[in-house]
Amino acid sequence: MALFHKHRLVHLPDELLLLIVHFLCEEKSKLSNDYILSLSRVCRLMRRFCFAPLFGRLRLKQTDRLRLLQAKCAEDIEFARLIKELDLSLICLTEKWLPMQGPPYLYGPDILPNFIPSLVSLERLHLPAYQLDPNLLAILNSHPKLTTVVVDHSGLNVLRKLWLQTPLSMSKLEVDSMSLDTRFGFHPDPYNDLDSQDPDFHSLMSRNLRLVHLVIRGESNIISGPGTVVIPGLKAVDIDLCAKPMALLSWLPAFIHRHSSLQTIKVFDYQSIWLHGWDKFWPFSLLDASERHTLTSTVELVAFWISPHKPASPFDDWQVVRVEVEVKEADGVSALRLLSVLAPQLTSLILRIRLPTRFSVRSVRSTDLVSSLCALKSLQKLELQYVYEEFSHEHLPCALPSQDSASPISGCVDAHAVFRSLSACIAKRVTSLSLIHIVDAGDDFRADCGYQHWSFDVTYQVGLNREIEFEGLPRFSISQNFRPPDDIAQSLSMTKENTEYYDPLRMYLAESEEEDVALQQLCHIYSESCGDSNPLCDGM
């Protein structure tokens, strides 16, 4: 960029330069990282400003990179101070002489006891649970800055074993998700009427283990609830109604009262069992009314979320704020307007359309969808999932040129054009809407190359003038055999940054190679600024 080439940027006040870097960090996308990397190459001053976002969060995927990073941090304390978040959750072993099968390599007890203390600014660590042992847990607990060690939910057996090996607190450990079922939850006691709680789950919680997301399954769990246990850090609960909900959830008000951090409760049932017998302490109007209206004959209620009107509100003040539905007949789109009565505080709608067959029933009219959405006065976010093939496109001015049959264009291009036109129409009419998120996929076919998959993930932000623009970076994936002409791609904002034109013969690109290039660039920047050699440059 000419502006960078002439170094005019550095004549701005330092406060403004720091603000520019801050806004790029807030974007949190791969493109924003590229911008920060470009800024760091302007001059030494900009390089210093970009150090914190470039090195503040590192993710490693191989053990030899971890050893090299350990060596660098041991010899350069200023470099070590830059690292605030370290992700080691995806590390794989690179030593060729070790067998591919067998128990995982425990780099945690081997490397981390000497490495973690050198990261004096470390605040957050991502680590597989099986890497933990009592000695490493003691080191993590003693780190003055480290507040959160995120472990994967698949390591619950490891945590239970760790609980038996040491009396140390687990208050720094955070599990992203845990399922409360017959293994971790409640078991009926055949000798009395009370249910007994699984001591493993209760014991883990007694060590102040933090849990973000709790999933409750199993009929006994749903009826009895999670007892009197207090779960630190709990923000979300999912309740899977895997059985007939007879007098269920009487434990929920007391559970909510004990967890002031709880933000959402999701109720779902993939078997469509929305039956009678809900407790009278809180009217689930959405469930009660869905049986009396024609809604369920054309629309399947998949899930709904309830949230408090304000933080730490009692259960009576919780409202339905999000609904996931699946339209089963074309007329079901018009029936969606009933949600304005069943859930008057609805702010988010997830919509899928799955018609019985596209050959025997008519397609969904976009005008019907827009009219139904206009009835949802509080709707702020709309998510459309895999609905492209069910829409009638004749009323959408997509303005795509005719396609040459000899060089067909991917259906992804047509779907993007359709949804951009549809989103613009919805944004104009549904004045409360601020975000439209669309996910879709399909297959392209040509006799000489067979079926090739395409997909895209786009979020539109609705501006004050009701015009739509991309929120974040859209993602399009198309086979090279169905690549659109440059003029069409440009008109639809499909750029080289947001579109992958993959070669079916070489679809797999090793992430480690891509990571090598990125880390080599980062370490080269650091070495240029500090004027010393960097052992990471050759190995990472």
Coordinates of C-alpha atoms in Angstrom, one line a residue:
M1 CA 0.0 0.0 0.0
A2 CA 1.4 3.4 -1.0
L3 CA 0.4 4.9 2.4
F4 CA 2.6 2.3 4.2
H5 CA 5.4 2.7 1.6
K6 CA 5.8 6.4 2.4
H7 CA 5.5 5.8 6.1
R8 CA 2.9 8.5 6.4
L9 CA 1.0 6.4 8.9
V10 CA 3.7 6.8 11.6
H11 CA 3.1 10.5 11.7
L12 CA -0.2 10.0 13.4
P13 CA -0.3 10.3 17.2
D14 CA 0.7 7.2 19.1
E15 CA -2.7 7.0 20.7
L16 CA -4.4 6.9 17.3
L17 CA -2.1 4.2 16.1
L18 CA -2.8 2.1 19.2
L19 CA -6.5 2.6 18.6
I20 CA -6.2 1.3 15.0
V21 CA -4.4 -1.8 16.2
H22 CA -7.0 -2.3 18.9
F23 CA -9.9 -2.2 16.4
L24 CA -8.1 -4.7 14.2
C25 CA -7.7 -7.0 17.2
E26 CA -11.4 -6.8 17.9
E27 CA -12.3 -8.0 14.4
K28 CA -11.0 -11.5 15.4
S29 CA -10.6 -12.9 11.9
K30 CA -7.8 -14.3 9.8
L31 CA -7.9 -11.2 7.6
S32 CA -7.5 -8.9 10.7
N33 CA -4.4 -10.9 11.6
D34 CA -3.0 -10.3 8.1
Y35 CA -3.7 -6.5 8.5
I36 CA -1.8 -6.5 11.8
L37 CA 1.1 -8.4 10.2
S38 CA 1.2 -5.8 7.4
L39 CA 1.2 -3.0 9.9
S40 CA 4.1 -4.6 11.8
R41 CA 6.2 -4.3 8.7
V42 CA 5.9 -0.6 8.3
C43 CA 8.6 0.4 10.8
R44 CA 10.1 -0.5 14.2
L45 CA 7.5 1.8 16.0
M46 CA 4.5 0.0 14.4
R47 CA 6.2 -3.3 15.0
R48 CA 6.3 -2.6 18.8
F49 CA 2.6 -1.6 18.7
C50 CA 1.8 -4.9 17.0
F51 CA 3.8 -7.1 19.4
A52 CA 0.9 -7.7 21.9
P53 CA -1.8 -8.8 19.4
L54 CA 0.7 -10.9 17.3
F55 CA 2.2 -12.8 20.3
G56 CA -0.5 -12.4 22.9
R57 CA -2.3 -15.6 21.8
L58 CA -0.4 -18.5 20.4
R59 CA -1.6 -21.9 19.3
L60 CA 0.8 -24.8 18.8
K61 CA 0.1 -28.1 17.2
Q62 CA 3.3 -30.1 17.5
T63 CA 5.5 -31.0 20.4
D64 CA 8.8 -29.9 18.8
R65 CA 7.3 -26.4 18.4
L66 CA 6.5 -26.4 22.0
R67 CA 10.0 -27.3 23.0
L68 CA 11.4 -24.5 20.8
L69 CA 9.0 -22.0 22.3
Q70 CA 10.1 -23.1 25.7
A71 CA 13.7 -22.5 24.8
K72 CA 13.0 -19.1 23.4
C73 CA 11.0 -18.0 26.5
A74 CA 13.7 -19.3 28.8
E75 CA 16.4 -17.1 27.2
D76 CA 14.2 -14.0 26.5
I77 CA 12.0 -13.0 29.4
E78 CA 10.6 -10.0 27.4
F79 CA 9.4 -12.3 24.7
A80 CA 7.8 -14.6 27.3
R81 CA 6.0 -11.6 28.8
L82 CA 4.1 -11.1 25.5
I83 CA 2.2 -14.4 25.8
K84 CA -1.1 -14.1 27.6
E85 CA -3.0 -17.1 26.1
L86 CA -1.6 -20.4 25.0
D87 CA -3.6 -23.1 23.2
L88 CA -2.1 -26.6 23.4
S89 CA -5.3 -28.5 22.9
L90 CA -4.5 -29.7 19.4
I91 CA -0.9 -30.7 19.9
C92 CA 0.2 -33.9 18.2
L93 CA 3.4 -35.8 18.5
T94 CA 6.0 -35.3 15.7
E95 CA 8.7 -37.7 16.7
K96 CA 8.9 -40.3 13.9
W97 CA 10.4 -43.0 16.1
L98 CA 7.4 -43.3 18.4
P99 CA 4.5 -45.6 17.3
M100 CA 1.4 -44.0 15.8
Q101 CA -0.8 -46.2 18.1
G102 CA -0.8 -46.5 21.8
P103 CA -1.2 -44.1 24.8
P104 CA -0.9 -40.4 24.1
Y105 CA 2.5 -38.7 24.8
L106 CA 2.3 -36.8 28.1
Y107 CA 4.2 -33.6 27.2
G108 CA 2.4 -32.0 30.1
P109 CA 4.4 -33.6 33.0
D110 CA 7.5 -33.6 30.7
I111 CA 7.6 -30.0 29.4
L112 CA 5.1 -27.8 31.2
P113 CA 6.4 -27.8 34.8
N114 CA 9.5 -25.9 33.7
F115 CA 7.8 -23.9 30.9
I116 CA 4.7 -22.5 32.5
P117 CA 6.5 -20.5 35.3
S118 CA 8.5 -18.7 32.6
L119 CA 5.3 -17.4 31.1
V120 CA 4.9 -14.6 33.7
S121 CA 1.9 -12.9 31.9
L122 CA 0.0 -16.1 31.0
E123 CA -3.7 -15.7 31.8
R124 CA -5.4 -18.5 29.9
L125 CA -4.2 -22.0 28.9
H126 CA -6.0 -24.6 26.8
L127 CA -4.8 -28.1 27.6
P128 CA -6.1 -31.7 27.2
A129 CA -7.2 -33.1 30.5
Y130 CA -5.0 -36.2 30.2
Q131 CA -1.9 -34.0 30.3
L132 CA -2.6 -33.1 34.0
D133 CA -1.1 -34.7 37.0
P134 CA -0.9 -33.6 40.6
N135 CA 2.5 -31.9 40.2
L136 CA 1.4 -29.9 37.1
L137 CA -1.9 -29.0 38.9
A138 CA 0.1 -27.6 41.8
I139 CA 2.2 -25.5 39.4
L140 CA -0.9 -24.2 37.6
N141 CA -2.5 -23.3 40.9
S142 CA 0.6 -21.4 42.1
H143 CA 0.9 -19.3 38.9
P144 CA 0.1 -15.7 39.9
K145 CA -1.5 -14.5 36.7
L146 CA -3.1 -17.7 35.3
T147 CA -6.8 -17.7 36.0
T148 CA -8.3 -20.3 33.6
V149 CA -7.1 -23.6 32.3
V150 CA -9.6 -24.9 29.7
V151 CA -9.8 -28.7 29.5
D152 CA -11.9 -30.7 27.1
H153 CA -15.1 -32.4 28.1
S154 CA -13.7 -35.8 27.0
G155 CA -11.3 -35.8 30.0
L156 CA -13.8 -36.3 32.7
N157 CA -12.5 -39.7 33.6
V158 CA -9.0 -38.1 34.0
L159 CA -10.4 -35.4 36.3
R160 CA -12.1 -38.0 38.4
K161 CA -8.8 -39.9 38.7
L162 CA -7.0 -36.7 39.5
W163 CA -9.5 -36.0 42.3
L164 CA -8.4 -39.3 43.9
Q165 CA -4.7 -38.6 43.5
T166 CA -4.6 -35.1 45.1
P167 CA -6.6 -32.9 47.4
L168 CA -5.7 -29.8 45.5
S169 CA -8.3 -27.3 44.4
M170 CA -9.5 -27.4 40.8
S171 CA -10.8 -23.9 40.8
K172 CA -8.6 -22.8 37.8
L173 CA -9.8 -25.7 35.7
E174 CA -12.7 -25.0 33.3
V175 CA -14.6 -27.7 31.4
D176 CA -16.4 -26.4 28.3
S177 CA -19.3 -28.9 28.5
M178 CA -20.4 -31.8 30.6
S179 CA -23.2 -34.3 30.1
L180 CA -25.2 -35.2 33.2
D181 CA -26.6 -38.6 32.4
T182 CA -26.7 -42.0 34.1
R183 CA -22.9 -41.9 34.3
F184 CA -22.4 -38.6 36.0
G185 CA -25.9 -37.8 37.2
F186 CA -28.5 -39.5 39.4
H187 CA -29.4 -43.0 40.0
P188 CA -32.7 -44.2 41.5
D189 CA -32.3 -45.8 45.0
P190 CA -34.4 -49.0 45.0
Y191 CA -34.6 -48.9 48.8
N192 CA -36.2 -45.5 49.3
D193 CA -38.1 -42.9 47.4
L194 CA -35.2 -40.4 47.1
D195 CA -32.7 -40.4 44.3
S196 CA -29.1 -40.6 45.1
Q197 CA -26.6 -38.4 43.4
D198 CA -23.5 -39.8 41.6
P199 CA -20.6 -39.1 44.0
D200 CA -18.1 -38.5 41.1
F201 CA -20.0 -35.5 39.7
H202 CA -20.6 -34.1 43.2
S203 CA -17.0 -34.6 44.2
L204 CA -15.7 -32.7 41.2
M205 CA -18.0 -29.8 41.9
S206 CA -16.8 -29.8 45.5
R207 CA -13.3 -29.0 44.4
N208 CA -14.7 -25.8 42.7
L209 CA -14.2 -27.2 39.2
R210 CA -15.7 -24.7 36.8
L211 CA -18.3 -25.8 34.2
V212 CA -19.6 -23.5 31.5
H213 CA -22.2 -25.7 29.8
L214 CA -24.2 -28.5 31.5
V215 CA -26.3 -30.9 29.4
I216 CA -28.9 -32.9 31.3
R217 CA -30.1 -36.2 29.8
G218 CA -31.9 -39.2 31.1
E219 CA -35.4 -39.5 32.6
S220 CA -34.3 -39.7 36.2
N221 CA -32.0 -36.7 35.8
I222 CA -34.7 -34.6 34.2
I223 CA -37.3 -35.5 36.9
S224 CA -34.9 -35.1 39.9
G225 CA -32.6 -32.4 38.6
P226 CA -29.1 -31.8 39.8
G227 CA -29.9 -31.9 43.5
T228 CA -28.4 -29.1 45.6
V229 CA -25.1 -29.0 43.9
V230 CA -23.6 -25.6 43.1
I231 CA -21.6 -25.4 39.8
P232 CA -19.1 -22.5 39.6
G233 CA -19.1 -20.5 36.4
L234 CA -22.2 -22.1 34.9
K235 CA -23.6 -20.1 32.0
A236 CA -25.8 -22.5 30.0
V237 CA -28.0 -25.5 30.6
D238 CA -29.4 -27.9 28.0
I239 CA -32.3 -30.2 28.9
D240 CA -32.8 -33.1 26.5
L241 CA -36.4 -34.3 26.9
C242 CA -35.6 -37.8 26.0
A243 CA -38.7 -39.1 27.7
K244 CA -42.3 -38.0 28.3
P245 CA -42.1 -34.8 30.4
M246 CA -44.4 -35.9 33.3
A247 CA -44.2 -33.4 36.1
L248 CA -40.7 -32.4 35.1
L249 CA -38.4 -29.5 36.0
S250 CA -39.8 -28.8 39.5
W251 CA -36.2 -28.4 40.6
L252 CA -35.4 -25.6 38.1
P253 CA -36.4 -22.5 40.1
A254 CA -34.2 -23.4 43.0
F255 CA -31.4 -24.4 40.6
I256 CA -31.6 -21.0 38.9
H257 CA -31.6 -19.2 42.3
R258 CA -28.3 -20.9 43.2
H259 CA -26.6 -19.9 39.9
S260 CA -26.6 -16.2 39.4
S261 CA -24.3 -16.5 36.4
L262 CA -26.7 -18.7 34.5
Q263 CA -27.7 -16.9 31.2
T264 CA -29.7 -19.4 29.1
I265 CA -31.6 -22.7 29.4
K266 CA -32.2 -24.7 26.2
V267 CA -35.1 -27.2 26.1
F268 CA -34.9 -29.6 23.2
D269 CA -36.2 -33.0 22.0
Y270 CA -35.3 -34.5 18.7
Q271 CA -38.1 -37.0 19.0
S272 CA -40.8 -34.3 19.0
I273 CA -42.3 -35.4 22.3
W274 CA -44.0 -32.1 23.4
L275 CA -46.7 -33.6 25.6
H276 CA -48.9 -32.7 28.6
G277 CA -48.0 -32.7 32.3
W278 CA -45.7 -29.6 32.6
D279 CA -45.6 -28.2 36.1
K280 CA -47.9 -25.3 36.9
F281 CA -45.2 -23.1 38.6
W282 CA -44.3 -21.5 35.3
P283 CA -46.5 -21.5 32.2
F284 CA -44.6 -22.9 29.2
S285 CA -47.0 -21.2 26.9
L286 CA -45.0 -22.1 23.8
L287 CA -45.5 -25.8 24.5
D288 CA -49.1 -25.6 25.7
A289 CA -50.2 -23.5 22.7
S290 CA -48.3 -25.5 20.1
E291 CA -50.6 -28.4 20.7
R292 CA -53.8 -26.3 20.2
H293 CA -52.7 -24.4 17.1
T294 CA -52.0 -25.6 13.6
L295 CA -48.4 -24.7 14.1
T296 CA -47.3 -28.2 14.8
S297 CA -49.0 -29.7 11.8
T298 CA -46.7 -27.8 9.4
V299 CA -43.8 -26.7 11.7
E300 CA -41.8 -28.9 14.1
L301 CA -40.6 -27.2 17.3
V302 CA -37.0 -28.5 17.6
A303 CA -35.8 -26.4 20.6
F304 CA -36.3 -23.2 22.5
W305 CA -34.2 -21.1 24.8
I306 CA -35.3 -19.1 27.8
S307 CA -33.3 -16.3 29.4
P308 CA -33.8 -13.9 32.4
H309 CA -35.3 -10.5 31.9
K310 CA -32.3 -9.1 33.8
P311 CA -29.3 -10.8 35.5
A312 CA -30.2 -13.1 38.5
S313 CA -33.9 -12.8 37.8
P314 CA -36.2 -15.4 39.5
F315 CA -37.5 -18.1 37.2
D316 CA -40.9 -16.4 36.8
D317 CA -39.2 -13.6 34.9
W318 CA -37.5 -15.8 32.4
Q319 CA -38.9 -15.6 28.8
V320 CA -38.6 -17.5 25.6
V321 CA -36.0 -15.5 23.6
R322 CA -34.9 -18.0 20.9
V323 CA -36.6 -20.7 19.0
E324 CA -35.4 -23.4 16.5
V325 CA -38.1 -24.7 14.1
E326 CA -38.2 -26.9 11.0
V327 CA -40.9 -26.2 8.4
K328 CA -42.4 -29.5 7.1
E329 CA -44.8 -28.1 4.6
A330 CA -44.8 -25.0 2.4
D331 CA -47.7 -23.5 4.3
G332 CA -45.7 -23.7 7.5
V333 CA -43.8 -20.5 6.7
S334 CA -47.0 -18.6 7.0
A335 CA -47.7 -20.3 10.3
L336 CA -44.5 -18.9 11.8
R337 CA -46.4 -15.6 12.6
L338 CA -48.0 -17.5 15.5
L339 CA -44.6 -17.2 17.3
S340 CA -45.4 -13.6 18.0
V341 CA -48.2 -14.8 20.3
L342 CA -46.5 -17.8 21.7
A343 CA -43.2 -16.1 22.4
P344 CA -43.7 -12.3 22.5
Q345 CA -40.1 -11.6 23.7
L346 CA -38.5 -13.7 20.9
T347 CA -35.2 -12.1 19.7
S348 CA -33.7 -15.0 17.7
L349 CA -35.1 -17.5 15.2
I350 CA -33.3 -20.5 13.7
L351 CA -35.2 -21.7 10.6
R352 CA -34.8 -24.9 8.6
I353 CA -37.1 -26.1 5.8
R354 CA -37.4 -29.7 5.0
L355 CA -40.3 -30.4 2.6
P356 CA -41.4 -34.0 2.0
T357 CA -40.4 -33.9 -1.7
R358 CA -39.7 -31.0 -4.1
F359 CA -41.6 -32.7 -6.9
S360 CA -45.0 -33.1 -5.2
V361 CA -45.4 -29.9 -3.3
R362 CA -44.8 -26.3 -4.2
S363 CA -41.7 -24.5 -3.1
V364 CA -41.7 -21.9 -0.3
R365 CA -42.5 -18.4 -1.4
S366 CA -40.1 -15.8 -0.2
T367 CA -43.0 -13.3 0.2
D368 CA -44.6 -15.6 2.7
L369 CA -41.5 -15.8 4.8
V370 CA -41.0 -12.0 4.8
S371 CA -44.7 -11.5 5.8
S372 CA -44.4 -13.9 8.7
L373 CA -41.1 -12.4 9.9
C374 CA -42.8 -8.9 9.9
A375 CA -45.1 -10.2 12.6
L376 CA -42.2 -10.9 15.0
K377 CA -41.8 -7.4 16.3
S378 CA -38.9 -8.1 18.7
L379 CA -36.8 -10.3 16.3
Q380 CA -33.2 -9.2 16.2
K381 CA -31.4 -12.2 14.7
L382 CA -32.5 -14.6 12.0
E383 CA -30.6 -17.7 11.0
L384 CA -31.4 -19.7 7.9
Q385 CA -30.0 -23.2 7.7
Y386 CA -30.0 -25.2 4.5
V387 CA -33.2 -23.8 3.0
Y388 CA -31.9 -22.8 -0.5
E389 CA -33.3 -25.7 -2.4
E390 CA -36.8 -25.3 -0.9
F391 CA -37.3 -21.6 -2.0
S392 CA -39.1 -20.4 -5.1
H393 CA -36.7 -18.0 -6.7
E394 CA -38.9 -16.4 -9.3
H395 CA -39.7 -13.4 -7.1
L396 CA -36.0 -12.7 -6.2
P397 CA -34.2 -10.3 -8.6
C398 CA -30.8 -12.0 -8.5
A399 CA -29.7 -10.7 -11.9
L400 CA -27.3 -13.5 -12.6
P401 CA -26.3 -13.8 -16.3
S402 CA -27.2 -17.0 -18.2
Q403 CA -24.7 -19.8 -17.6
D404 CA -22.8 -21.5 -20.4
S405 CA -23.6 -25.2 -20.2
A406 CA -20.1 -26.0 -21.3
S407 CA -18.7 -24.1 -18.2
P408 CA -21.3 -24.4 -15.5
I409 CA -21.1 -22.0 -12.5
S410 CA -21.4 -23.4 -9.0
G411 CA -24.8 -23.5 -7.3
C412 CA -23.0 -21.6 -4.5
V413 CA -22.9 -18.5 -6.7
D414 CA -26.6 -18.7 -7.4
A415 CA -27.5 -19.5 -3.7
H416 CA -25.4 -16.5 -2.6
A417 CA -27.1 -14.2 -5.1
V418 CA -30.6 -15.5 -4.0
F419 CA -29.9 -15.1 -0.3
R420 CA -28.3 -11.6 -0.7
S421 CA -31.4 -10.5 -2.5
L422 CA -33.7 -12.2 0.1
S423 CA -31.7 -10.7 3.0
A424 CA -32.0 -7.2 1.5
C425 CA -35.7 -7.7 1.2
I426 CA -36.1 -9.0 4.8
A427 CA -33.9 -6.2 6.2
K428 CA -36.2 -3.5 4.6
R429 CA -39.4 -5.0 6.0
V430 CA -38.4 -6.4 9.4
T431 CA -37.3 -3.2 11.1
S432 CA -36.2 -4.8 14.4
L433 CA -33.7 -7.2 12.7
S434 CA -30.0 -6.4 13.1
L435 CA -28.3 -9.7 12.0
I436 CA -29.1 -12.3 9.3
H437 CA -26.9 -15.5 9.4
I438 CA -27.1 -17.9 6.5
V439 CA -25.5 -21.4 6.3
D440 CA -26.1 -23.6 3.3
A441 CA -24.4 -26.3 1.2
G442 CA -25.0 -28.4 -1.9
D443 CA -23.5 -30.3 -4.8
D444 CA -22.5 -29.3 -8.3
F445 CA -22.5 -32.0 -11.0
R446 CA -20.8 -32.3 -14.3
A447 CA -20.4 -35.6 -16.3
D448 CA -16.6 -35.4 -16.6
C449 CA -16.0 -34.6 -12.9
G450 CA -19.0 -36.0 -11.0
Y451 CA -20.4 -34.3 -7.9
Q452 CA -18.5 -31.6 -6.2
H453 CA -19.5 -30.1 -2.8
W454 CA -20.0 -26.4 -2.2
S455 CA -20.8 -24.5 1.0
F456 CA -21.0 -21.0 2.4
D457 CA -21.4 -19.2 5.7
V458 CA -22.4 -15.6 5.6
T459 CA -23.6 -13.1 8.2
Y460 CA -25.2 -9.8 7.1
Q461 CA -25.4 -6.8 9.4
V462 CA -28.4 -4.5 8.9
G463 CA -27.4 -0.8 9.1
L464 CA -29.5 2.2 10.2
N465 CA -30.5 2.8 6.6
R466 CA -31.7 -0.9 6.5
E467 CA -29.0 -1.7 4.0
I468 CA -27.1 -5.0 4.5
E469 CA -23.3 -5.5 4.6
F470 CA -21.1 -8.3 5.6
E471 CA -20.5 -8.9 9.4
G472 CA -17.1 -10.4 9.6
L473 CA -15.6 -12.4 6.8
P474 CA -18.0 -14.6 4.7
R475 CA -16.8 -18.0 3.7
F476 CA -17.4 -19.6 0.3
S477 CA -16.1 -23.0 -0.8
I478 CA -16.4 -24.0 -4.4
S479 CA -14.7 -26.6 -6.6
Q480 CA -12.2 -25.2 -9.1
N481 CA -14.2 -26.9 -11.9
F482 CA -17.2 -24.7 -11.1
R483 CA -15.4 -21.4 -10.6
P484 CA -17.5 -18.4 -11.7
P485 CA -16.1 -15.7 -14.1
D486 CA -14.2 -12.9 -12.3
D487 CA -16.9 -10.3 -13.1
I488 CA -19.6 -12.4 -11.5
A489 CA -17.5 -13.2 -8.5
Q490 CA -16.6 -9.5 -8.1
S491 CA -20.3 -8.4 -8.3
L492 CA -21.1 -10.8 -5.5
S493 CA -18.1 -9.8 -3.3
M494 CA -16.6 -13.3 -3.6
T495 CA -12.9 -12.4 -3.2
K496 CA -9.7 -14.4 -2.8
E497 CA -9.8 -13.7 0.9
N498 CA -13.2 -15.2 1.5
T499 CA -13.5 -17.8 -1.2
E500 CA -11.7 -21.2 -1.5
Y501 CA -11.6 -22.6 -5.0
Y502 CA -10.4 -26.1 -4.0
D503 CA -8.9 -28.7 -6.3
P504 CA -10.7 -32.0 -5.7
L505 CA -7.5 -33.9 -6.3
R506 CA -5.6 -31.9 -3.6
M507 CA -8.3 -30.9 -1.2
Y508 CA -6.2 -31.5 1.9
L509 CA -3.7 -28.9 2.9
A510 CA -1.7 -29.7 6.0
E511 CA -2.5 -27.1 8.7
S512 CA 1.0 -27.6 10.2
E513 CA 2.6 -26.2 7.0
E514 CA 0.4 -23.2 7.0
E515 CA 1.1 -22.7 10.7
D516 CA 4.9 -23.0 10.0
V517 CA 4.7 -20.1 7.5
A518 CA 2.7 -17.9 9.9
L519 CA 5.0 -18.5 12.9
Q520 CA 8.1 -18.0 10.8
Q521 CA 6.9 -14.6 9.7
L522 CA 6.0 -13.6 13.3
C523 CA 9.4 -14.7 14.7
H524 CA 11.2 -13.0 11.9
I525 CA 9.4 -9.7 12.8
Y526 CA 10.4 -10.1 16.4
S527 CA 14.0 -10.8 15.5
E528 CA 14.2 -7.8 13.2
S529 CA 13.0 -5.5 15.9
C530 CA 15.2 -6.9 18.7
G531 CA 18.2 -7.4 16.5
D532 CA 19.0 -10.9 17.7
S533 CA 18.8 -14.4 16.4
N534 CA 15.6 -16.4 17.0
P535 CA 15.7 -20.2 17.4
L536 CA 12.0 -20.4 16.5
C537 CA 12.5 -19.1 13.0
D538 CA 14.0 -22.3 11.6
G539 CA 11.8 -24.7 13.6
M540 CA 8.4 -23.2 13.6

